[in-house]
Coordinates of C-alpha atoms in Angstrom, one line a residue:
M1 CA -13.5 -10.7 -6.0
N2 CA -14.2 -9.6 -9.6
Q3 CA -11.5 -7.4 -11.0
V4 CA -11.4 -4.4 -8.9
R5 CA -12.3 -1.3 -10.7
V6 CA -12.4 2.0 -8.8
R7 CA -12.1 5.5 -10.1
F8 CA -11.3 8.9 -8.8
A9 CA -14.1 11.6 -10.1
P10 CA -13.2 15.2 -9.1
S11 CA -14.9 18.3 -10.1
P12 CA -13.1 20.8 -12.1
T13 CA -14.6 23.5 -10.2
G14 CA -10.9 24.0 -8.0
Y15 CA -7.2 22.9 -7.7
L16 CA -6.6 19.6 -6.5
H17 CA -6.8 19.9 -2.4
I18 CA -5.4 17.4 -0.1
G19 CA -8.8 15.9 0.7
G20 CA -9.6 15.0 -3.1
A21 CA -5.5 13.5 -3.3
R22 CA -5.9 11.9 -0.2
T23 CA -9.3 10.4 -1.9
A24 CA -7.5 9.4 -5.2
L25 CA -4.3 7.5 -2.7
Y26 CA -6.9 5.3 -1.7
N27 CA -8.4 4.4 -4.7
W28 CA -4.9 3.8 -6.3
L29 CA -3.7 1.9 -3.5
F30 CA -7.1 -0.3 -3.3
A31 CA -6.4 -0.8 -7.3
R32 CA -2.7 -1.6 -7.0
K33 CA -3.1 -4.0 -4.2
H34 CA -5.7 -6.2 -6.1
N35 CA -4.3 -5.9 -9.2
G36 CA -7.1 -3.9 -10.6
T37 CA -7.8 -0.7 -12.2
F38 CA -7.5 2.8 -11.3
I39 CA -10.0 5.1 -13.5
L40 CA -10.0 9.0 -13.5
R41 CA -13.2 10.8 -14.3
I42 CA -13.8 14.3 -14.3
E43 CA -17.2 15.1 -13.4
D44 CA -17.7 18.0 -15.5
T45 CA -21.6 18.8 -16.1
D46 CA -21.3 21.9 -14.0
A47 CA -20.1 23.6 -17.1
E48 CA -20.5 27.2 -15.5
R49 CA -17.7 26.5 -12.6
S50 CA -15.8 24.0 -14.2
T51 CA -12.4 25.5 -16.0
E52 CA -9.7 23.9 -18.3
E53 CA -7.3 25.4 -15.7
S54 CA -8.6 23.3 -13.2
I55 CA -8.7 19.9 -15.1
K56 CA -4.9 20.5 -16.0
E57 CA -4.4 21.3 -12.1
I58 CA -5.7 17.8 -11.5
L59 CA -4.1 15.9 -13.8
D60 CA -0.6 17.7 -13.3
G61 CA -1.1 17.2 -9.7
L62 CA -1.9 13.7 -9.7
T63 CA 1.3 13.0 -11.8
W64 CA 3.2 15.2 -9.6
L65 CA 1.9 12.5 -6.8
G66 CA 2.7 9.5 -9.0
L67 CA -0.8 8.1 -8.7
A68 CA -0.8 7.4 -12.4
W69 CA -4.2 6.3 -13.8
D70 CA -4.9 3.3 -15.9
E71 CA -7.9 4.5 -17.8
G72 CA -9.5 8.1 -18.6
P73 CA -9.6 10.7 -18.2
Y74 CA -13.1 10.3 -19.1
F75 CA -15.3 13.3 -19.0
Q76 CA -18.7 13.3 -17.6
S77 CA -20.1 15.9 -20.4
K78 CA -19.5 13.4 -22.7
R79 CA -22.0 11.0 -21.3
I80 CA -25.7 13.3 -20.7
K81 CA -26.9 11.3 -23.5
D82 CA -26.8 8.2 -21.3
H83 CA -27.8 10.3 -18.2
Q84 CA -31.0 11.3 -20.2
A85 CA -31.5 7.5 -21.2
A86 CA -31.4 6.4 -17.8
A87 CA -34.0 8.9 -16.8
E88 CA -36.3 8.0 -19.5
K89 CA -36.2 4.4 -19.0
L90 CA -36.6 5.2 -15.5
I91 CA -39.9 6.7 -16.6
E92 CA -41.0 4.1 -18.5
T93 CA -40.9 1.6 -16.0
G94 CA -42.5 3.3 -13.4
H95 CA -39.7 4.4 -11.3
A96 CA -39.6 7.8 -12.3
Y97 CA -41.8 10.7 -13.3
K98 CA -41.9 14.5 -14.7
C99 CA -42.6 17.0 -12.1
F100 CA -44.2 20.6 -13.2
C101 CA -43.9 22.2 -9.2
T102 CA -42.5 25.5 -9.9
K103 CA -40.3 26.8 -7.9
E104 CA -42.2 29.6 -6.2
Q105 CA -44.5 26.8 -5.4
L106 CA -42.0 24.4 -3.9
D107 CA -40.8 27.0 -1.6
A108 CA -43.8 28.4 -0.5
K109 CA -44.8 24.4 0.6
R110 CA -41.1 24.5 2.3
L111 CA -42.1 27.9 4.1
K112 CA -44.9 26.6 5.5
A113 CA -43.2 23.6 6.5
Q114 CA -40.8 25.6 8.5
Q115 CA -43.6 27.4 10.1
A116 CA -45.1 24.5 11.5
K117 CA -41.3 23.3 12.6
I118 CA -41.5 20.1 10.5
D119 CA -39.4 18.6 8.1
Y120 CA -40.0 19.6 4.3
K121 CA -40.2 16.9 2.5
Y122 CA -41.7 16.9 -1.5
D123 CA -45.5 15.9 -1.2
G124 CA -45.5 14.1 -4.2
T125 CA -48.1 16.5 -6.0
C126 CA -46.9 15.5 -9.8
R127 CA -46.4 11.9 -8.8
A128 CA -49.6 10.4 -9.7
L129 CA -50.0 12.4 -13.0
S130 CA -51.3 10.6 -16.2
P131 CA -50.2 10.3 -19.3
D132 CA -52.7 12.7 -21.1
V133 CA -52.1 15.5 -18.0
V134 CA -47.9 15.2 -18.6
A135 CA -48.6 15.6 -22.5
Q136 CA -50.8 18.0 -22.1
R137 CA -48.2 20.2 -19.8
E138 CA -45.5 19.2 -22.1
Q139 CA -47.2 21.0 -25.4
Q140 CA -47.9 23.9 -23.3
G141 CA -44.3 24.4 -22.8
L142 CA -44.2 23.8 -19.2
P143 CA -41.0 23.0 -17.8
S144 CA -40.4 20.2 -15.6
V145 CA -37.9 17.8 -13.9
V146 CA -37.4 14.3 -13.6
R147 CA -38.3 12.7 -9.7
F148 CA -37.5 9.1 -8.8
K149 CA -40.2 7.5 -7.4
I150 CA -39.6 6.2 -3.8
P151 CA -41.7 3.3 -2.8
Q152 CA -44.4 3.9 -0.8
Q153 CA -44.4 0.8 1.1
S154 CA -42.9 0.5 4.4
G155 CA -39.4 -0.7 4.1
C156 CA -36.2 0.3 3.9
V157 CA -32.9 0.5 1.9
A158 CA -29.9 -1.8 3.1
F159 CA -26.5 -2.0 2.1
D160 CA -22.9 -2.6 4.1
D161 CA -20.3 -0.3 4.0
K162 CA -16.7 -1.3 4.0
V163 CA -16.3 1.6 6.8
Y164 CA -19.2 1.9 8.6
G165 CA -21.2 -0.9 8.5
H166 CA -24.4 -2.3 8.4
I167 CA -26.9 0.8 7.3
E168 CA -30.3 1.3 6.6
K169 CA -32.3 4.3 5.5
Q170 CA -36.1 3.9 5.7
F171 CA -38.0 4.7 2.8
D172 CA -40.2 7.2 4.7
D173 CA -37.2 8.9 5.4
I174 CA -36.3 9.8 1.3
E175 CA -38.5 12.1 -0.7
D176 CA -38.7 12.0 -4.5
F177 CA -35.7 13.6 -5.3
V178 CA -35.0 15.4 -8.9
I179 CA -32.5 13.3 -11.5
L180 CA -32.7 15.5 -14.3
R181 CA -33.2 18.9 -14.4
S182 CA -35.9 21.0 -16.4
D183 CA -32.3 21.9 -18.7
G184 CA -32.3 18.3 -19.3
K185 CA -29.0 18.0 -17.4
P186 CA -28.6 15.3 -15.0
L187 CA -27.8 15.6 -10.9
Y188 CA -24.9 13.8 -9.2
L189 CA -27.0 11.0 -8.0
L190 CA -28.5 9.7 -11.4
S191 CA -25.0 10.9 -13.6
S192 CA -22.7 9.5 -10.9
A193 CA -24.5 6.3 -10.6
I194 CA -24.9 5.6 -14.1
D195 CA -21.0 6.2 -15.0
D196 CA -20.3 3.8 -12.6
V197 CA -22.1 1.3 -14.5
T198 CA -20.6 2.3 -17.6
D199 CA -17.0 2.1 -16.1
R200 CA -18.1 -1.3 -14.5
I201 CA -17.0 0.1 -11.3
T202 CA -16.9 -2.5 -8.3
H203 CA -15.7 -0.3 -5.6
V204 CA -16.6 3.2 -4.7
I205 CA -14.5 4.4 -2.1
R206 CA -15.6 8.7 -1.3
G207 CA -15.8 10.5 1.4
Q208 CA -18.2 10.5 4.3
D209 CA -20.2 13.3 2.9
G210 CA -21.2 11.5 0.3
L211 CA -22.8 8.4 2.7
G212 CA -26.0 10.6 2.5
N213 CA -26.5 9.9 -1.1
T214 CA -25.8 6.3 -1.4
P215 CA -29.2 4.9 -0.5
K216 CA -30.9 7.2 -3.3
Q217 CA -27.8 5.7 -5.7
I218 CA -28.8 2.4 -4.6
L219 CA -32.5 2.7 -5.7
I220 CA -31.0 4.1 -9.1
Y221 CA -29.1 0.9 -9.6
N222 CA -32.2 -1.4 -8.5
A223 CA -34.5 -0.2 -10.5
L224 CA -32.3 -0.2 -13.4
G225 CA -31.5 -3.8 -12.8
Y226 CA -28.0 -3.3 -12.3
T227 CA -26.1 -5.0 -9.0
P228 CA -24.4 -1.5 -7.0
P229 CA -20.5 -1.4 -6.6
I230 CA -19.3 -2.2 -2.6
F231 CA -19.0 1.1 -1.1
A232 CA -16.7 2.5 1.9
H233 CA -16.9 5.5 2.9
M234 CA -13.9 7.7 3.9
S235 CA -14.1 9.4 7.3
L236 CA -13.5 13.5 6.4
T237 CA -10.4 15.7 7.0
L238 CA -10.9 18.4 9.0
D239 CA -9.2 21.9 10.3
T240 CA -8.2 22.7 13.7
R241 CA -11.8 24.2 14.0
K242 CA -13.2 21.0 13.0
A243 CA -14.2 22.5 9.6
K244 CA -14.0 20.3 6.7
I245 CA -10.8 20.9 4.3
S246 CA -12.0 22.5 1.1
K247 CA -9.9 24.6 -1.4
R248 CA -12.6 27.2 -1.3
K249 CA -12.6 27.8 2.1
H250 CA -8.7 27.5 2.9
G251 CA -7.2 28.3 -0.7
E252 CA -4.4 27.3 -2.1
V253 CA -2.5 26.4 1.5
V254 CA -4.5 23.0 1.0
T255 CA -4.0 22.4 -3.0
V256 CA -0.8 19.8 -4.1
A257 CA 0.3 22.1 -6.1
Y258 CA 1.3 24.4 -2.9
Y259 CA 3.3 21.6 -1.4
K260 CA 5.1 21.1 -4.9
E261 CA 5.9 24.6 -4.9
R262 CA 7.0 24.5 -1.0
G263 CA 9.5 21.9 -1.9
F264 CA 7.4 18.5 -0.8
I265 CA 9.1 15.0 -1.9
P266 CA 5.7 13.6 -3.7
W267 CA 5.8 10.3 -1.9
A268 CA 6.2 12.1 1.6
L269 CA 2.9 14.0 0.9
C270 CA 1.5 10.7 -0.2
N271 CA 2.3 9.1 2.9
F272 CA 1.4 11.9 5.4
L273 CA -1.8 11.7 3.6
A274 CA -2.3 7.8 3.8
L275 CA -2.1 8.3 7.5
L276 CA -5.1 11.3 7.6
G277 CA -7.7 8.4 8.8
W278 CA -6.0 4.8 8.1
S279 CA -3.5 3.3 10.0
T280 CA -2.1 -0.3 10.4
P281 CA -2.4 -2.2 13.6
D282 CA 1.2 -1.8 15.1
D283 CA 0.6 2.2 13.9
R284 CA 3.6 2.4 11.1
E285 CA 4.1 5.6 10.0
F286 CA 7.0 5.3 7.0
F287 CA 6.1 3.2 3.6
S288 CA 7.9 2.6 0.7
R289 CA 5.2 2.6 -2.3
E290 CA 5.5 -0.6 -2.3
E291 CA 5.1 -1.8 1.5
L292 CA 1.9 1.4 1.6
I293 CA -0.1 -0.9 -1.7
D294 CA 0.9 -4.4 0.6
A295 CA -0.3 -2.7 3.7
F296 CA -3.4 -1.1 2.4
S297 CA -7.0 -2.1 3.2
L298 CA -10.1 -0.2 3.6
E299 CA -10.7 -2.1 7.1
G300 CA -8.1 0.0 8.3
I301 CA -10.2 3.4 7.5
A302 CA -10.6 5.0 10.8
R303 CA -14.4 5.9 11.2
H304 CA -13.6 9.3 13.5
N305 CA -12.4 11.9 11.2
S306 CA -8.9 13.4 11.1
I307 CA -7.5 16.4 11.8
F308 CA -5.4 18.7 9.4
N309 CA -3.6 20.5 12.0
Y310 CA -3.3 23.9 10.1
N311 CA -4.2 27.1 11.7
P312 CA -5.2 29.7 9.0
D313 CA -4.5 32.5 11.1
D314 CA -1.2 31.6 11.6
P315 CA 1.1 32.7 8.3
N316 CA 4.0 30.5 10.3
N317 CA 2.0 27.4 10.6
W318 CA 1.7 26.9 6.7
T319 CA 0.9 23.0 7.2
D320 CA 0.8 20.4 9.4
P321 CA 4.1 19.8 11.4
K322 CA 3.3 15.9 11.0
A323 CA 3.8 16.7 7.3
I324 CA 7.0 19.0 7.4
N325 CA 8.7 16.2 9.8
M326 CA 7.8 13.5 7.0
N327 CA 9.4 15.2 4.1
A328 CA 12.3 16.0 6.2
R329 CA 12.9 12.5 7.3
Y330 CA 12.3 11.3 3.4
I331 CA 14.8 13.7 2.4
S332 CA 16.9 12.6 4.8
M333 CA 16.5 8.8 4.0
L334 CA 16.2 8.5 0.0
R335 CA 19.1 7.6 -2.0
L336 CA 21.5 10.1 -3.2
D337 CA 20.3 9.5 -6.5
E338 CA 16.5 9.7 -6.0
I339 CA 17.2 13.1 -4.1
I340 CA 19.2 14.9 -6.1
P341 CA 17.3 15.6 -9.5
Y342 CA 14.8 17.7 -6.7
V343 CA 17.6 19.5 -5.8
R344 CA 19.2 19.9 -9.4
E345 CA 15.7 21.7 -10.1
E346 CA 15.4 23.8 -7.2
L347 CA 19.1 25.3 -7.6
Q348 CA 18.6 25.6 -11.1
A349 CA 15.4 27.7 -11.0
V350 CA 17.3 30.2 -8.1
G351 CA 20.2 30.4 -10.4
L352 CA 22.7 28.3 -8.1
W353 CA 23.2 25.6 -10.2
D354 CA 26.7 24.9 -12.1
S355 CA 27.0 22.4 -14.7
A356 CA 30.0 21.3 -13.3
Y357 CA 28.2 19.7 -10.5
D358 CA 27.5 17.2 -13.3
N359 CA 30.9 16.8 -14.0
E360 CA 34.0 17.3 -12.4
K361 CA 32.5 18.9 -9.0
K362 CA 29.6 15.9 -8.9
L363 CA 32.0 14.4 -5.7
W364 CA 32.3 17.8 -4.2
F365 CA 28.4 18.2 -5.3
D366 CA 27.5 14.9 -3.3
T367 CA 29.1 15.6 -0.5
I368 CA 27.6 19.2 0.5
I369 CA 24.0 17.1 -0.6
E370 CA 24.8 14.5 2.0
L371 CA 26.1 16.8 4.5
I372 CA 22.8 19.4 4.5
R373 CA 20.0 17.3 4.1
T374 CA 19.5 15.9 7.7
R375 CA 19.5 19.2 8.1
V376 CA 16.6 20.8 6.4
H377 CA 13.1 20.1 6.0
T378 CA 12.2 20.7 2.6
I379 CA 13.8 21.2 -1.1
K380 CA 13.5 25.2 -0.6
D381 CA 16.0 24.6 2.0
F382 CA 18.8 23.4 0.0
A383 CA 18.6 27.1 -2.0
T384 CA 17.9 28.7 1.4
K385 CA 19.4 27.1 3.8
G386 CA 22.2 25.9 1.8
R387 CA 23.0 28.8 -0.1
P388 CA 26.0 29.2 1.5
Y389 CA 27.6 26.0 0.1
F390 CA 26.9 27.1 -3.5
S391 CA 27.5 31.0 -3.2
D392 CA 29.1 33.9 -1.5
D393 CA 26.1 35.8 -1.8
F394 CA 24.3 34.9 1.3
L395 CA 22.5 36.7 4.6
F396 CA 23.4 36.4 7.4
E397 CA 20.8 35.7 9.9
E398 CA 20.3 39.0 12.7
K399 CA 20.2 36.7 15.8
A400 CA 23.0 34.6 14.8
V401 CA 25.3 37.6 14.2
K402 CA 24.1 39.1 17.6
K403 CA 24.6 35.8 19.7
N404 CA 27.8 34.7 17.8
L405 CA 29.9 37.5 16.4
Q406 CA 28.6 40.5 18.5
K407 CA 29.1 38.4 21.7
D408 CA 32.3 39.6 22.5
A409 CA 34.3 42.1 21.2
N410 CA 37.8 40.3 21.2
L411 CA 36.7 38.3 18.2
K412 CA 37.9 41.6 16.5
N413 CA 41.5 39.7 17.3
Y414 CA 41.0 36.3 17.6
L415 CA 39.4 35.6 14.3
P416 CA 42.3 37.3 12.2
Q417 CA 44.6 35.0 14.1
L418 CA 42.6 31.8 13.7
A419 CA 42.6 32.7 9.8
E420 CA 46.5 33.2 10.0
K421 CA 46.5 29.5 11.4
L422 CA 44.2 28.0 8.7
D423 CA 46.3 29.5 6.2
S424 CA 49.5 28.0 7.4
L425 CA 47.8 24.6 7.2
D426 CA 49.6 22.5 5.0
T427 CA 46.5 19.7 5.0
F428 CA 43.0 21.2 5.7
D429 CA 40.9 18.2 7.0
L430 CA 38.8 17.3 10.0
K431 CA 41.2 16.8 11.8
T432 CA 43.7 19.6 11.2
T433 CA 40.5 22.4 11.5
E434 CA 39.5 21.0 14.6
N435 CA 42.8 21.0 16.3
T436 CA 43.7 24.6 15.3
I437 CA 40.8 25.6 16.5
R438 CA 41.2 23.7 20.0
E439 CA 44.6 25.0 20.1
I440 CA 44.2 28.6 19.4
C441 CA 41.4 28.6 22.1
E442 CA 43.9 27.5 24.8
E443 CA 46.5 30.0 23.8
L444 CA 44.1 32.7 24.1
T445 CA 42.2 31.0 27.5
I446 CA 38.7 30.8 25.7
K447 CA 35.8 28.5 25.7
P448 CA 36.0 26.6 22.0
G449 CA 32.8 27.3 22.1
L450 CA 32.8 31.1 21.8
L451 CA 35.1 30.4 18.6
I452 CA 33.5 27.6 17.3
N453 CA 30.3 29.4 17.1
A454 CA 31.4 32.3 15.6
V455 CA 33.5 30.7 12.8
R456 CA 29.9 28.8 12.1
T457 CA 27.9 32.2 11.8
A458 CA 31.1 33.8 9.5
V459 CA 31.3 31.3 7.0
T460 CA 27.7 30.4 6.8
G461 CA 25.6 33.4 8.4
Q462 CA 23.8 30.9 10.3
S463 CA 23.6 30.1 14.0
A464 CA 23.1 26.3 13.4
G465 CA 23.5 23.4 10.8
P466 CA 26.0 20.6 10.2
G467 CA 29.4 20.1 12.3
L468 CA 31.8 22.9 11.8
F469 CA 34.5 21.4 10.9
E470 CA 32.7 19.4 8.0
I471 CA 31.9 22.7 7.0
L472 CA 35.4 24.0 6.8
V473 CA 36.3 21.3 4.9
A474 CA 33.8 21.1 2.3
L475 CA 34.4 25.0 1.6
G476 CA 38.0 24.8 1.4
K477 CA 40.6 27.1 3.2
Q478 CA 40.5 30.0 1.1
K479 CA 36.8 30.4 0.9
T480 CA 36.9 29.9 5.1
I481 CA 39.7 32.2 5.4
H482 CA 38.0 34.7 2.8
R483 CA 34.8 34.4 5.0
I484 CA 36.2 34.8 8.3
H485 CA 38.1 38.0 7.1
K486 CA 34.8 39.3 5.9
A487 CA 32.6 38.9 8.6
L488 CA 35.0 40.9 10.6
D489 CA 32.7 43.9 9.8
L490 CA 30.2 42.7 11.7
V491 CA 31.8 42.2 14.8

């Protein structure tokens, strides 16, 4: 195999969404697997819809995901002269021609075909115009497009797709398609093919919705004397209604930026995206960066579409549960030095960061992160569910209060007695705190669960979390006693 060269070529007309990120990831993985080159190309020829903001979102999204490109970004708009030159060459060699048919004429023919209940296909009205007639119409200032000339003999375009196998498209089923607009701007079929030649692309890995364009682009490659790249068309990612995931239809909830803002670990999102339509023979789910590079292959891409289990009508189901669970798994299994920078950034953003956590309180801070990270799903949770560990200003969950503090009026007496016993301890550790709570429960002839749950809610405002005694030791004696007394108002 020659050196692999692949590309991710998004249009900057919106945010980088998870479908586009998945395409970028597959290309990146394939390049890294074969020691190849991953190229970023911005297909910005749609000047009316392309924006600088979208370009920035694409670059920022790829950078955050860790999908560094080796070349680029190249901008398609800078290559329009190359596209126009290719169109002229196709005209000169008899593979394309200028078409002067107006929109009104074409619409009328299309309507007639619809009325006759037959498929419309351009009839080649301008296909055989003589050079003199073309020149005359140009002198008259009549606008024209450039159409590619499909061979009229029987035959087909054939190619082997790395995912969908052998594919053939009969010439009779392809119309003479437009490659250059009347204003001189190229259409995707031409510009993408020429850019792939310019960038020396060896493999085109893109969505299955591009499969219909491939026979036409192969005809362009062949007509210009270029060897077509190898094609691999990825199955699509659909929502629960079987609609294709798109930034225009689903909005920000399917953008990479949304996951960053919601507290995802970049590689956790990459791992999740990799499994949307790709798998290994052993159905493995968790991969390090190096492991995924080593395992990835085009043959592992499924032909059936994958489902992104997000319900746009349910605000509580903001993303696929599998993505949430995968992110939680990464938070729990990353090394402490890998997870802390994310936590620091989040705590700084909400005003909970103390510079002492990097110095004299580092050991305590590390202990807290180890304590709560197996209980969170996103980095955001460190500042929400984890807030009671970093601040005395935290909210009490209404359900927790009703269930654990208002369940028994006697807690009004039980909790102060417990606080007094805890205050008398010379050593405040796991053993002494547990023994103290269980001893007082025996004295009061109550079940330990009543007091354990009440204390948990009193000191954290929550009904669930790490082990209570680990929490008490982490908070320390004085803070524990203070919070127990403060919570009496809620009993």
